Amino acid sequence: MRRFSKWPIQRHTAASRSLPDALVTASVGLPPAEMPPVVALLLPTFGGAQDVLDALGEACPQALGLFLADPNLLTERLSRQIARHSRWVCNLPSVGQHEHAFRRYLSEVDLDHGREMRVLTDLAAAGLSTIATVSTPRDVDAALSAGPSALLVVPPVPDFVTGAVPLARRAALERSVAAQSDALPILGLRAPGEDALGLDAALLPPSGISL
């Protein structure tokens, strides 16, 4: 059995009724006191989509969070592999979480948010349900073009410089994204007991699981 992280999804509105119960990602490993889990997932030590899929073996979580910016991914093969395990996939972690200057550098080596959206487009065309992660309103149009079933709003890495991002700041970003979202369900990061503040669903902190 291998270790993974399970991120529960707490539904708040009827629009979120069809969403999965949780996302399963690579194991975060680091305690939240050292680094926020959604930032820790970006560390290269946690492997890419293929590593997660290989580690799953015969396990079939309802939804997967995978790093989809890898230029070596073959989407036709990837869609078949994901479909063996899950019906939902999300680009979590996402290169879109990085600050603008670093994103520009990543785009020069073909590791950009646009690539993630192209992969999500192909996965949706193959019949998988997708959740598109965005960290800035300027990425919403590209995310919508991928045909997702929902948007996950994750604050950019610089917002975590002092630890958890204040609820008011998260909510402001979520409202900005929602205003452009064509009424798609919006998910956002919440701690247990935090106010939804208009979210359709909350992505709660992960716990470790063995599959």
XYZ file of N, CA and C in Angstrom:
633
model
N 0.843 -1.194 0.000
C 0.000 0.000 0.000
C 0.879 1.245 0.000
N 0.401 2.290 -0.666
C 1.148 3.538 -0.758
C 0.373 4.657 -0.074
N 1.105 5.688 0.339
C 0.490 6.812 1.033
C 0.082 7.900 0.048
N -1.091 8.460 0.293
C -1.633 9.557 -0.496
C -2.248 10.575 0.467
N -2.684 11.690 -0.078
C -3.427 12.667 0.713
C -4.853 12.753 0.187
N -5.795 12.770 1.105
C -7.215 12.856 0.753
C -7.762 14.194 1.223
N -8.282 14.973 0.273
C -8.813 16.308 0.535
C -10.338 16.244 0.460
N -11.041 16.220 1.587
C -12.507 16.142 1.542
C -13.127 17.364 0.868
N -14.227 17.130 0.181
C -15.004 18.208 -0.435
C -16.328 18.322 0.309
N -16.571 19.488 0.865
C -17.800 19.754 1.622
C -18.737 20.580 0.749
N -19.867 20.004 0.389
C -20.813 20.685 -0.499
C -21.677 21.664 0.291
N -21.953 22.816 -0.339
C -22.769 23.834 0.316
C -24.017 24.210 -0.472
N -24.023 23.988 -1.770
C -25.161 24.403 -2.593
C -25.595 23.262 -3.504
N -26.778 23.424 -4.075
C -27.279 22.414 -5.005
C -26.375 22.280 -6.224
N -25.713 23.367 -6.603
C -24.837 23.337 -7.777
C -23.657 22.392 -7.592
N -23.331 22.094 -6.337
C -22.172 21.242 -6.063
C -22.549 19.780 -5.859
N -23.819 19.461 -6.049
C -24.313 18.126 -5.709
C -23.588 17.014 -6.459
N -23.184 17.276 -7.690
C -22.562 16.223 -8.495
C -21.057 16.092 -8.264
N -20.482 16.982 -7.458
C -19.041 16.937 -7.237
C -18.648 15.699 -6.441
N -17.406 15.252 -6.590
C -16.955 14.083 -5.823
C -16.855 14.406 -4.334
N -16.713 13.362 -3.532
C -16.623 13.534 -2.079
C -15.247 14.020 -1.633
N -14.231 13.777 -2.454
C -12.865 14.142 -2.059
C -11.952 14.055 -3.270
N -10.831 14.745 -3.183
C -9.736 14.594 -4.141
C -8.618 13.797 -3.473
N -8.015 12.909 -4.221
C -6.831 12.188 -3.746
C -5.636 12.667 -4.558
N -4.584 13.074 -3.853
C -3.369 13.570 -4.496
C -2.166 12.775 -3.993
N -1.012 13.105 -4.535
C 0.231 12.598 -3.957
C 0.262 12.967 -2.475
N 0.950 12.180 -1.691
C 1.032 12.445 -0.260
C 1.787 13.747 0.001
N 1.159 14.630 0.763
C 1.800 15.908 1.079
C 3.023 15.693 1.966
N 2.877 14.873 2.977
C 4.034 14.509 3.794
C 4.429 15.536 4.831
N 4.626 16.783 4.434
C 5.069 17.810 5.376
C 3.925 18.243 6.290
N 4.203 18.484 7.566
C 3.152 18.994 8.454
C 2.765 20.412 8.059
N 1.488 20.782 8.235
C 1.029 22.125 7.857
C 1.813 23.247 8.522
N 2.357 22.995 9.713
C 3.125 24.035 10.399
C 4.394 24.389 9.636
N 4.901 23.453 8.840
C 6.113 23.710 8.061
C 5.801 24.365 6.720
N 4.712 23.938 6.101
C 4.335 24.486 4.798
C 2.865 24.157 4.540
N 2.071 25.131 4.086
C 0.674 24.829 3.771
C 0.590 23.681 2.764
N -0.292 22.715 2.986
C -0.339 21.532 2.117
C -0.488 21.846 0.634
N -1.304 22.850 0.300
C -1.538 23.141 -1.110
C -0.292 23.742 -1.768
N 0.617 24.286 -0.967
C 1.902 24.760 -1.475
C 2.904 23.609 -1.517
N 2.880 22.775 -0.493
C 3.810 21.644 -0.430
C 3.659 20.714 -1.627
N 2.455 20.613 -2.165
C 2.234 19.743 -3.326
C 3.065 20.160 -4.534
N 3.485 21.418 -4.567
C 4.270 21.909 -5.698
C 5.729 21.462 -5.646
N 6.175 20.965 -4.510
C 7.569 20.538 -4.399
C 7.837 19.374 -5.349
N 8.970 19.386 -6.040
C 9.242 18.332 -7.029
C 9.403 16.951 -6.424
N 9.567 16.868 -5.123
C 9.748 15.559 -4.481
C 8.477 14.721 -4.496
N 7.338 15.331 -4.825
C 6.085 14.593 -4.752
C 5.698 13.924 -6.069
N 6.498 14.068 -7.103
C 6.259 13.330 -8.333
C 5.146 13.909 -9.182
N 5.038 13.363 -10.393
C 4.055 13.854 -11.341
C 2.860 12.940 -11.459
N 2.047 13.214 -12.471
C 0.815 12.453 -12.667
C 1.094 10.967 -12.841
N 2.115 10.651 -13.627
C 2.397 9.241 -13.877
C 2.823 8.515 -12.603
N 3.577 9.203 -11.752
C 3.996 8.596 -10.484
C 2.783 8.258 -9.616
N 1.832 9.191 -9.549
C 0.634 8.955 -8.735
C -0.174 7.797 -9.303
N -0.366 7.785 -10.608
C -1.161 6.722 -11.225
C -0.497 5.360 -11.048
N 0.818 5.317 -11.195
C 1.527 4.048 -11.007
C 1.397 3.561 -9.568
N 1.450 4.504 -8.616
C 1.390 4.130 -7.202
C 0.002 3.655 -6.785
N -1.032 4.048 -7.513
C -2.393 3.675 -7.128
C -2.648 2.178 -7.238
N -1.942 1.522 -8.129
C -2.192 0.095 -8.304
C -3.623 -0.148 -8.742
N -4.359 -0.914 -7.942
C -5.754 -1.216 -8.267
C -6.739 -0.316 -7.517
N -6.240 0.635 -6.744
C -7.125 1.522 -5.979
C -7.915 2.422 -6.927
N -9.134 2.764 -6.526
C -10.025 3.556 -7.384
C -10.668 4.701 -6.607
N -9.912 5.734 -6.274
C -10.524 6.899 -5.621
C -11.483 7.597 -6.578
N -12.453 8.290 -6.014
C -13.477 8.924 -6.839
C -12.918 10.038 -7.712
N -11.913 10.753 -7.221
C -11.351 11.883 -7.958
C -9.866 12.000 -7.652
N -9.112 12.443 -8.652
C -7.664 12.575 -8.511
C -7.229 14.015 -8.744
N -6.266 14.465 -7.954
C -5.580 15.718 -8.208
C -4.196 15.400 -8.732
N -3.897 15.852 -9.943
C -2.649 15.487 -10.612
C -1.954 16.719 -11.180
N -0.627 16.650 -11.242
C 0.155 17.694 -11.900
C 0.120 17.427 -13.404
N -0.513 18.324 -14.148
C -0.792 18.065 -15.565
C 0.030 18.912 -16.524
N 1.016 19.651 -16.016
C 1.812 20.504 -16.905
C 3.020 19.779 -17.490
N 3.213 18.534 -17.147
C 4.359 17.764 -17.621
C 4.300 17.617 -19.145
N 5.284 18.139 -19.888
C 5.243 18.037 -21.347
C 5.418 16.613 -21.860
N 5.812 15.696 -20.990
C 5.988 14.304 -21.409
C 4.705 13.487 -21.334
N 3.640 14.084 -20.807
C 2.384 13.347 -20.705
C 1.770 13.136 -22.088
N 1.300 11.939 -22.329
C 0.551 11.620 -23.541
C -0.916 11.536 -23.133
N -1.705 12.526 -23.549
C -3.042 12.648 -22.971
C -3.960 11.477 -23.311
N -3.800 10.882 -24.476
C -4.654 9.737 -24.806
C -4.389 8.584 -23.843
N -3.114 8.327 -23.606
C -2.756 7.282 -22.649
C -3.165 7.681 -21.236
N -2.946 8.960 -20.901
C -3.284 9.448 -19.570
C -4.772 9.284 -19.285
N -5.612 9.621 -20.255
C -7.058 9.514 -20.037
C -7.465 8.070 -19.784
N -6.845 7.139 -20.489
C -7.162 5.720 -20.259
C -6.733 5.294 -18.859
N -5.556 5.753 -18.443
C -5.061 5.383 -17.118
C -5.930 5.968 -16.013
N -6.307 7.234 -16.152
C -7.155 7.855 -15.135
C -8.501 7.150 -15.070
N -9.070 6.841 -16.235
C -10.388 6.206 -16.278
C -10.382 4.835 -15.604
N -9.227 4.198 -15.522
C -9.138 2.916 -14.811
C -9.356 3.098 -13.316
N -9.078 4.302 -12.813
C -9.127 4.549 -11.373
C -10.269 5.472 -10.956
N -10.562 6.494 -11.757
C -11.444 7.574 -11.319
C -12.272 8.099 -12.479
N -13.303 8.876 -12.110
C -14.104 9.561 -13.126
C -13.867 11.066 -13.103
N -13.166 11.542 -12.079
C -12.900 12.974 -11.937
C -11.402 13.217 -11.871
N -10.976 14.356 -12.429
C -9.569 14.747 -12.335
C -9.478 16.266 -12.226
N -8.502 16.716 -11.448
C -8.277 18.145 -11.218
C -6.793 18.440 -11.378
N -6.469 19.588 -11.956
C -5.061 19.987 -12.072
C -4.587 20.604 -10.754
N -4.412 19.736 -9.781
C -3.901 20.132 -8.471
C -2.775 19.185 -8.094
N -1.564 19.690 -7.925
C -1.140 21.094 -7.928
C -1.117 21.690 -9.336
N -1.033 23.019 -9.375
C -1.057 23.732 -10.651
C 0.085 24.738 -10.724
N 0.701 24.837 -11.896
C 1.738 25.861 -12.064
C 1.143 27.260 -11.951
N -0.175 27.368 -12.123
C -0.830 28.656 -11.961
C -0.737 29.209 -10.553
N -0.378 28.364 -9.590
C -0.227 28.825 -8.209
C 1.019 29.691 -8.025
N 1.990 29.551 -8.912
C 3.243 30.286 -8.758
C 3.055 31.769 -9.070
N 3.978 32.571 -8.551
C 3.909 34.010 -8.825
C 4.275 34.277 -10.286
N 3.907 35.465 -10.751
C 3.918 35.764 -12.182
C 5.293 35.576 -12.822
N 6.348 36.069 -12.182
C 7.681 35.986 -12.784
C 8.125 34.537 -12.948
N 7.848 33.709 -11.953
C 8.241 32.301 -12.047
C 7.395 31.575 -13.084
N 6.121 31.948 -13.190
C 5.278 31.359 -14.230
C 5.831 31.676 -15.614
N 6.318 32.894 -15.789
C 6.878 33.269 -17.086
C 8.098 32.411 -17.407
N 8.921 32.162 -16.400
C 10.078 31.287 -16.600
C 9.622 29.870 -16.964
N 8.634 29.353 -16.251
C 8.148 27.998 -16.529
C 7.578 27.889 -17.940
N 6.919 28.949 -18.394
C 6.334 28.904 -19.737
C 7.413 28.790 -20.809
N 8.604 29.305 -20.512
C 9.700 29.217 -21.477
C 10.201 27.791 -21.652
N 9.927 26.938 -20.668
C 10.311 25.526 -20.777
C 9.067 24.645 -20.931
N 7.982 25.268 -21.403
C 6.745 24.561 -21.739
C 6.087 23.908 -20.528
N 6.209 24.550 -19.380
C 5.526 24.085 -18.164
C 4.598 25.204 -17.703
N 3.470 25.350 -18.366
C 2.628 26.496 -18.044
C 1.172 26.092 -17.819
N 0.412 27.053 -17.328
C -1.002 26.816 -17.033
C -1.773 26.484 -18.309
N -1.372 27.083 -19.413
C -2.036 26.784 -20.674
C -1.920 25.319 -21.048
N -0.761 24.723 -20.790
C -0.590 23.292 -21.059
C -1.552 22.477 -20.192
N -1.658 22.845 -18.921
C -2.595 22.140 -18.044
C -4.013 22.201 -18.606
N -4.402 23.374 -19.089
C -5.759 23.524 -19.607
C -5.966 22.703 -20.880
N -4.928 22.609 -21.697
C -5.044 21.771 -22.898
C -5.205 20.302 -22.518
N -4.477 19.878 -21.502
C -4.620 18.493 -21.037
C -6.021 18.271 -20.472
N -6.516 19.214 -19.674
C -7.878 19.086 -19.143
C -8.905 19.025 -20.269
N -8.693 19.818 -21.313
C -9.597 19.784 -22.465
C -9.642 18.386 -23.068
N -8.468 17.792 -23.249
C -8.400 16.449 -23.831
C -9.031 15.410 -22.907
N -8.826 15.567 -21.605
C -9.398 14.606 -20.658
C -10.925 14.712 -20.632
N -11.433 15.939 -20.709
C -12.885 16.120 -20.761
C -13.453 15.527 -22.046
N -12.735 15.707 -23.152
C -13.187 15.151 -24.429
C -13.212 13.628 -24.396
N -12.371 13.045 -23.536
C -12.327 11.588 -23.402
C -13.400 11.064 -22.451
N -14.218 11.966 -21.905
C -15.337 11.541 -21.073
C -15.133 11.677 -19.582
N -13.984 12.210 -19.160
C -13.751 12.419 -17.735
C -14.343 13.750 -17.286
N -14.786 13.817 -16.054
C -15.237 15.083 -15.470
C -14.026 15.794 -14.883
N -13.948 17.100 -15.085
C -12.747 17.826 -14.682
C -13.077 19.018 -13.793
N -12.119 19.338 -12.935
C -12.152 20.545 -12.106
C -10.890 21.328 -12.438
N -11.050 22.571 -12.847
C -9.905 23.393 -13.238
C -9.478 24.287 -12.077
N -8.207 24.192 -11.707
C -7.651 25.035 -10.651
C -7.194 26.363 -11.236
N -7.600 27.452 -10.602
C -7.146 28.782 -11.005
C -6.690 29.539 -9.759
N -5.692 30.398 -9.947
C -5.157 31.175 -8.827
C -5.183 32.672 -9.089
N -5.703 33.050 -10.240
C -5.816 34.465 -10.588
C -6.966 34.630 -11.578
N -7.698 35.730 -11.504
C -8.804 35.933 -12.445
C -8.374 35.910 -13.906
N -7.120 36.256 -14.186
C -6.712 36.290 -15.590
C -6.623 34.894 -16.212
N -6.670 33.845 -15.382
C -6.637 32.477 -15.908
C -8.029 31.895 -16.130
N -9.061 32.633 -15.768
C -10.407 32.057 -15.816
C -10.837 31.744 -17.244
N -10.593 32.638 -18.180
C -11.025 32.385 -19.560
C -10.387 31.113 -20.112
N -9.093 30.934 -19.862
C -8.419 29.719 -20.330
C -9.002 28.489 -19.654
N -9.316 28.621 -18.368
C -9.901 27.491 -17.647
C -11.273 27.137 -18.213
N -12.087 28.142 -18.494
C -13.416 27.876 -19.043
C -13.329 27.209 -20.410
N -12.307 27.561 -21.171
C -12.164 26.969 -22.505
C -11.869 25.477 -22.438
N -11.423 25.001 -21.269
C -11.135 23.572 -21.099
C -12.397 22.762 -20.819
N -13.524 23.438 -20.650
C -14.786 22.736 -20.435
C -14.902 22.007 -19.113
N -14.456 22.613 -18.004
C -14.526 21.906 -16.718
C -15.947 21.867 -16.167
N -16.144 20.980 -15.205
C -17.421 20.903 -14.500
C -17.464 21.844 -13.309
N -16.301 22.328 -12.875
C -16.213 23.243 -11.734
C -14.846 23.907 -11.745
N -14.721 24.982 -10.965
C -13.443 25.669 -10.798
C -13.019 25.583 -9.333
N -11.750 25.292 -9.117
C -11.159 25.306 -7.779
C -10.264 26.531 -7.675
N -10.552 27.397 -6.713
C -9.783 28.628 -6.538
C -8.753 28.416 -5.428
N -7.479 28.490 -5.800
C -6.373 28.326 -4.851
C -5.538 29.600 -4.888
N -5.392 30.296 -3.778
C -4.578 31.519 -3.784
C -3.159 31.237 -4.271
N -2.529 32.224 -4.899
C -1.155 32.025 -5.378
C -0.178 31.876 -4.212
N 0.939 31.240 -4.503
C 1.934 30.934 -3.471
C 2.341 32.158 -2.647
N 2.584 33.336 -3.260
C 3.002 34.478 -2.431
C 2.008 34.846 -1.335
N 0.740 34.509 -1.510
C -0.256 34.826 -0.485
C -0.060 34.006 0.789
N 0.706 32.918 0.688
C 0.928 32.040 1.841
C 2.219 32.381 2.588
N 2.812 33.514 2.295
C 4.136 33.823 2.839
C 4.151 33.830 4.364
N 3.039 34.185 4.988
C 2.990 34.186 6.458
C 2.161 33.027 7.000
N 1.853 32.054 6.152
C 1.045 30.916 6.587
C -0.288 30.897 5.867
N -1.330 30.498 6.566
C -2.656 30.404 5.961
C -3.117 31.766 5.448
N -3.764 31.757 4.295
C -4.281 32.996 3.715
C -5.552 33.397 4.466
N -5.667 34.649 4.900
C -6.872 35.069 5.622
C -8.142 34.780 4.826
N -9.189 34.425 5.542
C -10.451 34.067 4.899
C -10.961 35.189 4.004
N -10.882 36.414 4.455
C -11.390 37.529 3.657
C -10.655 37.627 2.321
N -9.362 37.358 2.335
C -8.582 37.437 1.096
C -8.948 36.292 0.157
N -9.117 35.093 0.715
C -9.549 33.961 -0.113
C -10.913 34.244 -0.734
N -11.827 34.753 0.080
C -13.184 35.008 -0.400
C -13.200 36.064 -1.497
N -12.357 37.080 -1.372
C -12.308 38.121 -2.400
C -11.844 37.539 -3.734
N -10.841 36.670 -3.695
C -10.371 36.027 -4.920
C -11.459 35.123 -5.497
N -12.132 34.387 -4.643
C -13.206 33.496 -5.102
C -14.335 34.280 -5.766
N -14.694 35.415 -5.191
C -15.758 36.236 -5.792
C -15.326 36.764 -7.151
N -14.073 37.150 -7.259
C -13.568 37.667 -8.529
C -13.603 36.588 -9.608
N -13.222 35.377 -9.242
C -13.268 34.267 -10.194
C -14.716 33.917 -10.530
N -15.564 33.866 -9.516
C -16.965 33.500 -9.732
C -17.663 34.469 -10.679
N -17.277 35.731 -10.632
C -17.904 36.736 -11.487
C -17.658 36.465 -12.964
N -16.627 35.669 -13.267
C -16.295 35.352 -14.662
C -16.575 33.897 -15.020
N -17.202 33.159 -14.118
C -17.185 31.695 -14.216
C -18.322 31.070 -15.005
N -19.189 31.872 -15.615
C -20.332 31.316 -16.352
C -21.173 30.394 -15.475
N -21.289 30.741 -14.191
C -22.144 30.023 -13.233
C -21.665 28.607 -12.923
N -20.417 28.285 -13.239
C -19.878 26.991 -12.823
C -19.762 26.950 -11.301
N -19.881 25.767 -10.698
C -19.648 25.658 -9.256
C -18.225 26.099 -8.900
N -18.106 26.806 -7.789
C -16.812 27.296 -7.319
C -16.438 26.580 -6.029
N -15.248 25.992 -6.029
C -14.678 25.411 -4.817
C -13.556 26.318 -4.330
N -13.365 26.343 -3.019
C -12.273 27.114 -2.447
C -11.725 26.420 -1.219
N -10.583 26.882 -0.756
C -9.946 26.285 0.417
C -10.627 26.778 1.690
N -10.966 25.844 2.553
C -11.547 26.186 3.844
C -11.012 25.246 4.920
N -10.867 25.786 6.120
C -10.620 24.956 7.291
C -11.971 24.489 7.823
N -12.013 23.383 8.539
C -13.289 22.935 9.108
C -13.933 24.033 9.952
N -15.211 24.272 9.704
C -15.941 25.266 10.474
C -15.888 26.670 9.918
N -15.042 26.930 8.921
C -14.990 28.267 8.335
C -16.233 28.535 7.489
N -16.624 29.788 7.442
C -17.793 30.205 6.677
C -17.550 29.981 5.184
N -18.580 29.492 4.493
C -18.466 29.275 3.048
C -18.353 30.592 2.293
N -19.010 31.637 2.774
C -18.973 32.959 2.142
C -19.246 32.886 0.642
N -20.298 32.153 0.290
C -20.720 32.100 -1.104
C -20.176 30.950 -1.909
N -19.263 30.172 -1.360
C -18.729 29.021 -2.091
C -19.809 27.973 -2.338
N -19.689 27.289 -3.464
C -20.551 26.132 -3.706
C -20.044 24.906 -2.951
N -18.732 24.815 -2.790
C -18.150 23.684 -2.066
C -16.784 24.083 -1.535
N -16.397 23.458 -0.435
C -15.110 23.746 0.196
C -14.186 22.545 0.062
N -12.930 22.821 -0.269
C -11.894 21.794 -0.235
C -11.217 21.896 1.127
N -11.386 20.865 1.937
C -10.887 20.882 3.307
C -9.450 20.372 3.376
N -8.750 20.653 4.467
C -7.359 20.202 4.595
C -7.244 18.688 4.457
N -6.121 18.237 3.922
C -5.981 16.808 3.644
C -5.593 15.997 4.876
N -5.865 14.721 4.774
C -5.360 13.754 5.747
C -4.660 12.649 4.970
N -3.728 11.987 5.618
C -3.006 10.912 4.959
C -3.832 9.641 4.904
N -3.770 8.952 3.775
C -4.457 7.671 3.630
C -3.520 6.687 2.937
N -3.791 5.421 3.127
C -3.054 4.362 2.439
C -3.999 3.651 1.486
N -3.555 3.458 0.263
C -4.377 2.780 -0.749
C -3.570 1.658 -1.391
